[in-house]
Coordinates of C-alpha atoms (C1' of nucleotides) in Angstrom, one line a residue:
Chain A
X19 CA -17.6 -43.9 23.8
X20 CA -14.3 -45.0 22.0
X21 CA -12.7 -42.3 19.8
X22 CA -12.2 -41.6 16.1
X23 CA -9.8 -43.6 15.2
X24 CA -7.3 -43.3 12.5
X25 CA -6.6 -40.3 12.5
X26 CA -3.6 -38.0 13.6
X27 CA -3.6 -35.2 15.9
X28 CA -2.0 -32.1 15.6
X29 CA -1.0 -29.5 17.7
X30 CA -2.9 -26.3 17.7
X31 CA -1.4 -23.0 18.4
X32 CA -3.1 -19.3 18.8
X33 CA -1.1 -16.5 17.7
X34 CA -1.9 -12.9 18.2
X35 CA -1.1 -10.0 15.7
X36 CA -1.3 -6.8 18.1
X37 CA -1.6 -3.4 17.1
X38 CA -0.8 -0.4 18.5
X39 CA -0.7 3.8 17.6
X40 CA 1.4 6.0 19.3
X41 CA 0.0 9.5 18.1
X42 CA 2.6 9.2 15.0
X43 CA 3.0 5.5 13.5
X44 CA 0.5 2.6 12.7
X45 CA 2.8 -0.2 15.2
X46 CA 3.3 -3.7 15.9
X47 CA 4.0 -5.8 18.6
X48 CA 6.3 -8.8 18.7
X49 CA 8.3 -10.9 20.9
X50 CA 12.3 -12.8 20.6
X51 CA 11.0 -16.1 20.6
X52 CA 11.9 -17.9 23.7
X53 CA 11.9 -21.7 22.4
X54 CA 13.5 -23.6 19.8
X55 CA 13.9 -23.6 17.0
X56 CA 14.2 -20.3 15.6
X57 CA 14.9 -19.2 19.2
X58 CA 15.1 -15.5 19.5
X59 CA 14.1 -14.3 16.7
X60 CA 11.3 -11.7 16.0
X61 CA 7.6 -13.5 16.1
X62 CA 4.7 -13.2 16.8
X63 CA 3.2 -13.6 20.5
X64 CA 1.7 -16.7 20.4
X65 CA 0.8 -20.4 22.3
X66 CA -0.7 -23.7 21.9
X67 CA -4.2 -24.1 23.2
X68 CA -5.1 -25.4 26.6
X69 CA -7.1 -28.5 27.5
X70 CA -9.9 -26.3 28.2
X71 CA -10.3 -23.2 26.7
X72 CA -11.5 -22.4 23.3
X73 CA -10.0 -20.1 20.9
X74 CA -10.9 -17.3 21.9
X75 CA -10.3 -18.0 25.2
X76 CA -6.6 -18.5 24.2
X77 CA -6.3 -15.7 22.4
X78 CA -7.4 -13.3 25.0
X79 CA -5.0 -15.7 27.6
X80 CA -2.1 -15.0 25.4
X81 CA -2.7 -11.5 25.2
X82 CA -2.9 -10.9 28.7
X83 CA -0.2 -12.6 29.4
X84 CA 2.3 -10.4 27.1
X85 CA 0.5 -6.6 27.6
X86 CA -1.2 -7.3 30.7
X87 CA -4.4 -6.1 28.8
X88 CA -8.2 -7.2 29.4
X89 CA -11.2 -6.4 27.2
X90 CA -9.3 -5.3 24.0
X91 CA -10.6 -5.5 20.6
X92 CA -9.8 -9.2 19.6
X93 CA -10.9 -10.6 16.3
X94 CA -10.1 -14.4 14.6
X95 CA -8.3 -13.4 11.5
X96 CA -7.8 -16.5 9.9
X97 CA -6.7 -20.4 10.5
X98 CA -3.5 -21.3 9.0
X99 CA -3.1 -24.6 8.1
X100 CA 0.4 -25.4 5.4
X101 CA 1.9 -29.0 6.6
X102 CA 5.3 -27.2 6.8
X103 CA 4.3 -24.0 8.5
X104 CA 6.1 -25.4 11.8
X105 CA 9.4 -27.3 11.0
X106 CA 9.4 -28.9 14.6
X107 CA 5.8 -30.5 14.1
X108 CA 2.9 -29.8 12.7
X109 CA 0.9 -26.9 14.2
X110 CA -2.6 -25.6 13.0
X111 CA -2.4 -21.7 13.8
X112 CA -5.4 -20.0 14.2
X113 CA -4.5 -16.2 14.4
X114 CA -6.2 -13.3 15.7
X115 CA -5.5 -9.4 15.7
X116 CA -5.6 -6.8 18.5
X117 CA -6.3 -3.6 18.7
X118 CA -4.6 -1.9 21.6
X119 CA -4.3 1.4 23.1
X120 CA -0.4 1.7 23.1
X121 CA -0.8 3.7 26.6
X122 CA -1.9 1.1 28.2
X123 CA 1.0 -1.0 27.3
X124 CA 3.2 -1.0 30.3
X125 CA 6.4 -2.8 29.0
X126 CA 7.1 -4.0 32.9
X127 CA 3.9 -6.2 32.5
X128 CA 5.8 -9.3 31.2
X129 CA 9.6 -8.7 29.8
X130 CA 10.7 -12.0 29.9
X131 CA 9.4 -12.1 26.1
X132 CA 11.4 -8.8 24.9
X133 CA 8.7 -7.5 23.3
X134 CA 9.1 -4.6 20.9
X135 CA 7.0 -2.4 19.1
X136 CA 7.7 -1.8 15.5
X137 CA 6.6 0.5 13.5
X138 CA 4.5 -1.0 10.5
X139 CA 6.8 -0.2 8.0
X140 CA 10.0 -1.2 9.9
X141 CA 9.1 -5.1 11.4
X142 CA 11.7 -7.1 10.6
X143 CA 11.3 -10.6 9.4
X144 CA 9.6 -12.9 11.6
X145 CA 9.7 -16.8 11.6
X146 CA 7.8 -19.1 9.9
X147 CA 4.5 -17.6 8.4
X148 CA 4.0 -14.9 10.4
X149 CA 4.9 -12.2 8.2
X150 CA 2.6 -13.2 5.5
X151 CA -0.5 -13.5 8.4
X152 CA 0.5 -9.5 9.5
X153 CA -0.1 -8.6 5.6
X154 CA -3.4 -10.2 6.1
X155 CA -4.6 -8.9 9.5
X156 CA -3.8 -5.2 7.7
X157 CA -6.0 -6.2 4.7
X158 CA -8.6 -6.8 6.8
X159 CA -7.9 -3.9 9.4
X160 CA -8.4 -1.8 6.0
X161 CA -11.4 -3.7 4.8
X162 CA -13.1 -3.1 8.4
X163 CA -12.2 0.2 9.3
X164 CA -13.9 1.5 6.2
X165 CA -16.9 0.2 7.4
X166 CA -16.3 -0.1 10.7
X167 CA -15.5 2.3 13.2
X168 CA -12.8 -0.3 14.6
X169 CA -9.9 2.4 14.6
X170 CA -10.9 4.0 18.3
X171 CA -9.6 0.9 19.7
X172 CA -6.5 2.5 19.0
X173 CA -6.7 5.7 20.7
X174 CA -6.8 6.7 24.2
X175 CA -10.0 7.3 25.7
X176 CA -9.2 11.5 24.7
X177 CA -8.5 12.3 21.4
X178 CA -8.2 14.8 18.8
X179 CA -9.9 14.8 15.5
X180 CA -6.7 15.6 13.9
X181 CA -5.2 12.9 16.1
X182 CA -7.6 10.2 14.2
X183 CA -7.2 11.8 11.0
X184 CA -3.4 10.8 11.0
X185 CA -4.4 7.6 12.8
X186 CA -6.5 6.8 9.0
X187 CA -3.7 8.4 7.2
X188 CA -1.6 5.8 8.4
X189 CA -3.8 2.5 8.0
X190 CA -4.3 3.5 4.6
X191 CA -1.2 4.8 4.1
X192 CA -2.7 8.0 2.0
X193 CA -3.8 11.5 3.0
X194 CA -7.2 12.6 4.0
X195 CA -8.8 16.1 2.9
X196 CA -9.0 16.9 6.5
X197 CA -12.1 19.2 5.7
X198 CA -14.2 16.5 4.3
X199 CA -13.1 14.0 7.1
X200 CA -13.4 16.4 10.2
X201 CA -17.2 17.0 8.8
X202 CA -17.8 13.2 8.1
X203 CA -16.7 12.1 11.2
X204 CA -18.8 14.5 13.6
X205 CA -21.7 13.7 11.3
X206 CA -21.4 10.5 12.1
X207 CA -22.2 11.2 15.7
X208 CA -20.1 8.9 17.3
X209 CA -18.2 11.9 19.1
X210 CA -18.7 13.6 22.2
X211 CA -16.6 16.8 22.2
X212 CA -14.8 18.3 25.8
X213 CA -14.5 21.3 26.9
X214 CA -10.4 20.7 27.0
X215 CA -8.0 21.4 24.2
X216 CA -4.4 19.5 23.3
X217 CA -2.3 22.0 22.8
X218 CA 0.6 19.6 21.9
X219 CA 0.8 19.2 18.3
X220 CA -0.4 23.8 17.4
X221 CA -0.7 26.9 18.9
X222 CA -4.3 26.7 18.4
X223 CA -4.8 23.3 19.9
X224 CA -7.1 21.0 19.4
X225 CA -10.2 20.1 20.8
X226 CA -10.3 16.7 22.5
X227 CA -13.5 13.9 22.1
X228 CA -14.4 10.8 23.4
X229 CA -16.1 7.9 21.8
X230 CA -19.8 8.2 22.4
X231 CA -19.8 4.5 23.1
X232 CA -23.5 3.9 23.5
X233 CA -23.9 4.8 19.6
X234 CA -20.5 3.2 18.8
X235 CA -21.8 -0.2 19.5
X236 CA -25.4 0.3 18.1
X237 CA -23.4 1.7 14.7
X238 CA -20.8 -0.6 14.7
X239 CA -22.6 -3.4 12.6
X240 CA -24.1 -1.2 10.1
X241 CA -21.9 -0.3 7.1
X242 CA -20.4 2.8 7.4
X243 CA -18.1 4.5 4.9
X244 CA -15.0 6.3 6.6
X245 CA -12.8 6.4 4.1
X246 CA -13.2 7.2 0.4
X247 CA -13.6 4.2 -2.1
X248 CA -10.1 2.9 -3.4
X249 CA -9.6 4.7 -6.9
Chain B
X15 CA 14.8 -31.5 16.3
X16 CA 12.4 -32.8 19.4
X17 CA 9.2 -31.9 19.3
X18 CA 7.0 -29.2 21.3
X19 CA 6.9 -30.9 24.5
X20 CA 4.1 -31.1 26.9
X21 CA 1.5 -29.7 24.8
X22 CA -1.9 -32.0 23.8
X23 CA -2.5 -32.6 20.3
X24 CA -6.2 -32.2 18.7
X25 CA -7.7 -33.2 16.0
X26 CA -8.4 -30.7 13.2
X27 CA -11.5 -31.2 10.8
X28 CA -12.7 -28.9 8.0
X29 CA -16.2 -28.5 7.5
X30 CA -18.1 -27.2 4.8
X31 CA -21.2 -24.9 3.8
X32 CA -22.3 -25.6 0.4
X33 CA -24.8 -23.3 -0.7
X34 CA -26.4 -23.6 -3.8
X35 CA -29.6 -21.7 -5.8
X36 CA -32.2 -24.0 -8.0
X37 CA -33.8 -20.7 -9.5
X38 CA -36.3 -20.4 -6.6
X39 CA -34.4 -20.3 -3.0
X40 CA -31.0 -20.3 -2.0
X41 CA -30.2 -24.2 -0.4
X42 CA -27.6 -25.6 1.6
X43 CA -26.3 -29.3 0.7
X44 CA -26.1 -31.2 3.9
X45 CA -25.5 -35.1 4.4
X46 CA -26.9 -37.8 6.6
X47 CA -23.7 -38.0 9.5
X48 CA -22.1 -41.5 8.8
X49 CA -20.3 -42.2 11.9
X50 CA -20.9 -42.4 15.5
X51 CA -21.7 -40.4 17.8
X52 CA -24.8 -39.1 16.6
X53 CA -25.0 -41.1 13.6
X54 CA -27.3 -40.4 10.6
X55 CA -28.2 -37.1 11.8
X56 CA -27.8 -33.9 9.5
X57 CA -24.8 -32.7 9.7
X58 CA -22.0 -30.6 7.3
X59 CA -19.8 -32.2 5.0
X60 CA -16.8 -32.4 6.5
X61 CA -13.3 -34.8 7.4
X62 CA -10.0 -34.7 9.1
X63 CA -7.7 -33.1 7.8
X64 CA -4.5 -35.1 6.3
X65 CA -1.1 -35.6 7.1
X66 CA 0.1 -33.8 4.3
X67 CA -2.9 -31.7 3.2
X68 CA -3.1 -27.9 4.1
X69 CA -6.8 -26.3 4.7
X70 CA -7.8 -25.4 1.7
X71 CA -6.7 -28.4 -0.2
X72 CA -8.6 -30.3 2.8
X73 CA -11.8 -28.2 1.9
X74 CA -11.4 -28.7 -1.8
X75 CA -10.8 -32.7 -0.7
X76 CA -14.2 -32.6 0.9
X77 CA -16.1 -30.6 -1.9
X78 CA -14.8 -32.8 -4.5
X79 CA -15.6 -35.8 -2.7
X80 CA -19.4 -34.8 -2.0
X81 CA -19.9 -33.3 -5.0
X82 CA -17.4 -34.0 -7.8
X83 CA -16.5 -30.6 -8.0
X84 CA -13.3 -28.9 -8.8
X85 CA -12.8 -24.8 -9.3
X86 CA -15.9 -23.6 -7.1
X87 CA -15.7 -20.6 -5.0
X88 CA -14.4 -21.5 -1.7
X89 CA -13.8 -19.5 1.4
X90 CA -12.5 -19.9 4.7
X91 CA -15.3 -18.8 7.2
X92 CA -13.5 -19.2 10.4
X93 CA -12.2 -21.5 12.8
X94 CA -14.3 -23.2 16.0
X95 CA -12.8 -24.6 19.2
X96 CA -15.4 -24.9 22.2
X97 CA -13.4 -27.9 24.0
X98 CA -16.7 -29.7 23.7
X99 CA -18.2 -29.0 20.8
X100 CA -17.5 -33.0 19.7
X101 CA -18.7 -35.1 22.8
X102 CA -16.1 -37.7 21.5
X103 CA -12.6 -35.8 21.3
X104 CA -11.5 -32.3 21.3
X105 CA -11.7 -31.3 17.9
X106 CA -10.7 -28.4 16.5
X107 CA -12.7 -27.1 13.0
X108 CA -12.0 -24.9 10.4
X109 CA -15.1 -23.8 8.8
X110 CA -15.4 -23.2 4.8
X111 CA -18.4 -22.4 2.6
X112 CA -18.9 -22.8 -0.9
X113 CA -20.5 -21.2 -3.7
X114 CA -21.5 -23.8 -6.6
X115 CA -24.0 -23.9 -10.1
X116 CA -26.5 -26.2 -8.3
X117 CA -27.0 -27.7 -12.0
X118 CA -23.6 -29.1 -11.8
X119 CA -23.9 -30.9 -8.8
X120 CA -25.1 -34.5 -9.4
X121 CA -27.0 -36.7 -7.1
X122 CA -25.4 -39.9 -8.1
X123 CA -21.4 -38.7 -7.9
X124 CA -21.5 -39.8 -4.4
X125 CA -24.4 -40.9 -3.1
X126 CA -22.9 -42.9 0.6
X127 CA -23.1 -39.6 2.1
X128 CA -27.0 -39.8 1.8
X129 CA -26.6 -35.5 0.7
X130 CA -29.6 -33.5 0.2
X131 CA -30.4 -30.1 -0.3
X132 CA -32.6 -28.1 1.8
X133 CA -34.3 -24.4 1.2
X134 CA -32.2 -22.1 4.0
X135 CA -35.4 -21.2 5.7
X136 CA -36.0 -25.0 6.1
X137 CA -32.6 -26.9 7.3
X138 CA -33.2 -29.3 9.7
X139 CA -31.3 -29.0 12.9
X140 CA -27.4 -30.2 12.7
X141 CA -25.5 -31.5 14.5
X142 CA -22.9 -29.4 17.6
X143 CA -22.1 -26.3 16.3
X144 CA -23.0 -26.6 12.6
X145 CA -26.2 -24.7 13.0
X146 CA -24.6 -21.7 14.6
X147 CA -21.5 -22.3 11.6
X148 CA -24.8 -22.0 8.8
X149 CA -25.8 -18.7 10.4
X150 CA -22.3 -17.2 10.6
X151 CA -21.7 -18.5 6.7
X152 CA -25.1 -16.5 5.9
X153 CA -24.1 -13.6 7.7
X154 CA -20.8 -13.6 5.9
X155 CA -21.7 -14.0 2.6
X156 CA -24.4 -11.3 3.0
X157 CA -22.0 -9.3 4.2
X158 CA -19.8 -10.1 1.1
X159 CA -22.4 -10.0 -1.7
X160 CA -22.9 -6.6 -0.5
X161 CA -19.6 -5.3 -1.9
X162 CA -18.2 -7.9 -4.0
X163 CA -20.1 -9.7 -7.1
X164 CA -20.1 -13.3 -4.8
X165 CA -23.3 -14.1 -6.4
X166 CA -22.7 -14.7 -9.7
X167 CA -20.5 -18.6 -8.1
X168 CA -23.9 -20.0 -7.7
X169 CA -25.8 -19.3 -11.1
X170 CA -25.2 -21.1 -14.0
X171 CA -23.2 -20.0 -17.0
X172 CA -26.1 -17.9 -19.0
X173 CA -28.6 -16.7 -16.7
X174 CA -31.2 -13.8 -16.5
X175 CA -31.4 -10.3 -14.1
X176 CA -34.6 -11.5 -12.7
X177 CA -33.0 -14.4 -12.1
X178 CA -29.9 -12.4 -10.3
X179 CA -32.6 -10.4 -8.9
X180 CA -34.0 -12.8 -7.4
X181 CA -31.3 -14.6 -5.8
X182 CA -30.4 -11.3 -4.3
X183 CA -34.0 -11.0 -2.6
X184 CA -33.4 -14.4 -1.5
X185 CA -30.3 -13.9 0.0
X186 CA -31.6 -10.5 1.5
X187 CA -34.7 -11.8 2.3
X188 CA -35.9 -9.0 1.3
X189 CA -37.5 -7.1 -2.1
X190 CA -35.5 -5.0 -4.4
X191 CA -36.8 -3.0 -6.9
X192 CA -36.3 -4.1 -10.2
X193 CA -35.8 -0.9 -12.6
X194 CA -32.7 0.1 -10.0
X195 CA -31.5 -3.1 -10.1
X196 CA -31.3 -3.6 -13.4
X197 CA -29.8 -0.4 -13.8
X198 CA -27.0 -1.0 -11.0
X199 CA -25.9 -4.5 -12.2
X200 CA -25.8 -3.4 -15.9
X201 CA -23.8 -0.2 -15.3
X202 CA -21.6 -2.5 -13.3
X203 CA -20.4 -3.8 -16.8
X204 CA -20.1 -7.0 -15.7
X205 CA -22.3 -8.7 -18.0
X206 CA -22.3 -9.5 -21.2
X207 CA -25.8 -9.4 -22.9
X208 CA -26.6 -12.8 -25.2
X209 CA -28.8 -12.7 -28.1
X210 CA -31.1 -15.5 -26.7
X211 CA -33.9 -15.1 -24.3
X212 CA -35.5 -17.1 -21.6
X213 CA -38.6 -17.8 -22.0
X214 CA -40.0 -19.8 -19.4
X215 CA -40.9 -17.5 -16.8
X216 CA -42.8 -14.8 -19.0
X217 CA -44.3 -14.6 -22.4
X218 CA -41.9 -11.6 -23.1
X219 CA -38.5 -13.6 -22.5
X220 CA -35.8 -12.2 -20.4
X221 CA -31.8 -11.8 -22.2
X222 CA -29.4 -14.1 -20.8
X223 CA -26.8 -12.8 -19.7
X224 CA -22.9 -14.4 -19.4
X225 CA -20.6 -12.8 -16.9
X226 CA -17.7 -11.0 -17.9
X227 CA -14.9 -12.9 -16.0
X228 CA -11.9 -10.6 -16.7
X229 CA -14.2 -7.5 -15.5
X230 CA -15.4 -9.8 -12.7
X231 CA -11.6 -10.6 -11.6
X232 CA -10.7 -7.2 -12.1
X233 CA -13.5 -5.3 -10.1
X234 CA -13.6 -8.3 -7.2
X235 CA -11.3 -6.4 -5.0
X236 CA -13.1 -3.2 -5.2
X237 CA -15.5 -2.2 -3.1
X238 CA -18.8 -2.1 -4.6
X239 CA -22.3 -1.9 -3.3
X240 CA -24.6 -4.2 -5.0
X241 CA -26.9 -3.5 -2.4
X242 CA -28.6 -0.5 -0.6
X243 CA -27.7 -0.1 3.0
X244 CA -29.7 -1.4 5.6
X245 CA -32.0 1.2 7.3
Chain C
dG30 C1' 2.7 40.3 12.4
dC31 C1' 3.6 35.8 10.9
dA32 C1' 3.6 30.8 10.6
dA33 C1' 1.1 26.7 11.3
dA34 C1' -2.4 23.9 12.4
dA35 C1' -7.6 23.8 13.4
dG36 C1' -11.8 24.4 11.8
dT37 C1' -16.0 26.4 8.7
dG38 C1' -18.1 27.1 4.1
dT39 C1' -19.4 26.3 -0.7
dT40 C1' -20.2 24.1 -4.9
dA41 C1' -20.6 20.7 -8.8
dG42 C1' -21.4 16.3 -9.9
dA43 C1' -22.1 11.4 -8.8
dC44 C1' -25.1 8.3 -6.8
dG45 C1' -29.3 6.1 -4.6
dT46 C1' -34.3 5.9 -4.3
dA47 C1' -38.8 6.3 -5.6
dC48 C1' -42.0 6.0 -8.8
dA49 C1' -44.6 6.0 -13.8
dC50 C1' -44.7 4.2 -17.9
dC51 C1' -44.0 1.5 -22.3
dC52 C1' -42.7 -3.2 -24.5
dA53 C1' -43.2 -7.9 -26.0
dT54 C1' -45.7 -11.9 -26.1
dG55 C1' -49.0 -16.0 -25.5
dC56 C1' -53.3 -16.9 -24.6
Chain D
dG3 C1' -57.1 -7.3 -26.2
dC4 C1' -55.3 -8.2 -22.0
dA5 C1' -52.6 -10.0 -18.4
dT6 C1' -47.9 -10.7 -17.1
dG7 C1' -43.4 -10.1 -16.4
dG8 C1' -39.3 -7.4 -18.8
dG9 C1' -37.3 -3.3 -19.4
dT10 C1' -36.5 2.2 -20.1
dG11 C1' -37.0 6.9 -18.3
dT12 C1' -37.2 10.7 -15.0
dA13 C1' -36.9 13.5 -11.1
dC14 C1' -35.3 14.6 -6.6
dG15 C1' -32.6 14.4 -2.6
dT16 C1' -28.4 12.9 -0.3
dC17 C1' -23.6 12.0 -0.2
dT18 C1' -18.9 13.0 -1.8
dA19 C1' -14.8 15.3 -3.5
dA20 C1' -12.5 19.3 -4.5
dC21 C1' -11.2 23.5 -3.3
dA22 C1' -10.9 28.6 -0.4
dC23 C1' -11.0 30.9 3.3
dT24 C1' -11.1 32.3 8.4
dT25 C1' -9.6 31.4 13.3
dT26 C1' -6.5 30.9 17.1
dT27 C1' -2.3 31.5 19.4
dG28 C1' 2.9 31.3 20.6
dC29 C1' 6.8 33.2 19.1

DNA sequence: GCAAAAGTGTTAGACGTACACCCATGC
DNA sequence: GCATGGGTGTACGTCTAACACTTTTGC
């Protein structure tokens, strides 16, 4: 069958906003651009899609390429569409955000993009739009983790309470009664707590947990409230 | 500047949901498809997008056209890619839906595109994807309605709780009961109570009711819960 | 023993849910 | 006067927010 006709193509391109937590800082990772124009300059990881992979396909291409990483939390964020977006030519971006655990990000992986990791507050400028589509994928990260347990993606697969705590501290840039949140979180059930402590961060230490993933995923579509409602 | 070499250009479409409510049952506005392939089967509104048009001036294009619309709530959904979801060309589409006062549309503002509406529980089967787009629109805007007041974009200007109650249970498909809802939306303060009644669906007469836009504006962003949780 | 972080306990009020009852009106 | 939907009232349990205190341990 002939084609639509009359009409123009554009390019498509998948860019990936990825996330990581150190144990301190909310971070982000991006790359010195490697093509013109703009070249080296901070963006975001990104690519045009192949003949025969769909979006999500891409997105998880693209991501594995830069961290190395399979089977990370990977969401579409949004499609961005302005006819100037791209000076070059115009590019459809359709964006997506990860959520990575930052210790499995082995910077040997793939350095041929410079990548670096930024704290949240502390990214530079990056080109084109892609500044304004980080604002949004953190919009959304807040929107979802108050319903959503999303924020273990972050973590390693042991962690501390108070750990997770600073980890919401951080996405929502406020502090958390940590008496109220320690009880709301192990009521939630979602926890499995070890025998080990991390004596790291106090004398004390503290105990560590794992995601009881089984009830993660059966919770994970019904609304939750983590955090406190917005004043 | 060249352009991005070696990469394949797509086309990009926007599609959109149109949901309305008559009173009774939510509906969805779909038209008879006017080109080939599959031609005059139901399908979503929808269209390339232009050379200089962004998304959501292409979405508003497309709404207008259909329904003569301006100013209606409009959201992007999200963006689909399977390489074959057109059997014709690889087309990439950016899905919207929309929220509009059923009483406004107008059969005869366009009438080429052969439009009708259908109850949800009784759309026909579209055409690719669209089907699976309708179901990801619903679970979206439930998902919505059940924090933000979303609802009040498809009643008309004066309109009556049992008539918001309603259109809740529709889009829930489920019953609510009436003294807590009443309660809830008033305490909301989002309505303004009118001194007329409507009387054509008891002898008593329920108030209209007119939405308080600057409330609604100002309270869209926070999170409320219109609805109880889901069990 | 002291500092510092981890964790338990308590309470008052807000909120959600369930349910009973009265109101207004046309027939 | 009675059927029908519209609307108010109440009571109880759960969740949340605010705040005080004890525990553990390295120095």
């Amino acid at each position: 069958m002939t084609k639509y006709i009359n009409q123009n193509p554009v390019l498509v391109a998948v860019d990936c906003i990825i996330f990581g937590y150190d144990g301190e800082h909310l971070k982000l990772l991006v790359i010195k651009r490697a093509i013109e124009p703009v070249k080296d300059q901070w963006s975001l990881m990104g690519g045009f899609i192949g003949t025969n992979e769909d979006l999500d396909g891409a997105a998880k291409r693209i991501l594995l390429e830069l961290t190395g990483l399979h089977d990370v939390y990977l969401e579409q964020l949004q499609a961005y569409g302005q006819p100037d977006r791209d000076p070059i030519e115009r590019t459809i971006s359709v964006v997506y955000f990860a959520l990575i655990d930052i210790n499995k990000y082995s910077k040997q992986i793939n350095d041929q993009y410079h990548a670096e990791w930024f704290e949240l507050k502390k990214v530079p400028e990056l080109i084109f739009d892609h500044s304004i589509m980080v604002k949004a994928a953190m919009d959304k990260i807040r929107y979802q983790a108050a319903l959503h347990p999303i924020l273990f993606e972050l973590l390693p697969k042991k962690f501390t309470i108070p750990q997770l705590q600073n980890l919401y501290e951080q996405v929502y840039d406020s502090p958390i009664d940590n008496r109220n949140f320690i009880r709301k979180i192990t009521a939630s059930g979602l926890l499995i707590k070890q025998t080990e402590k991390d004596k790291s961060s106090s004398r004390r230490g503290a105990f560590y947990f794992k995601l009881d993933k089984l009830k993660h995923k059966a919770q994970f579509q019904s609304f939750l409230s983590f955090i406190s409602k917005p004043k």
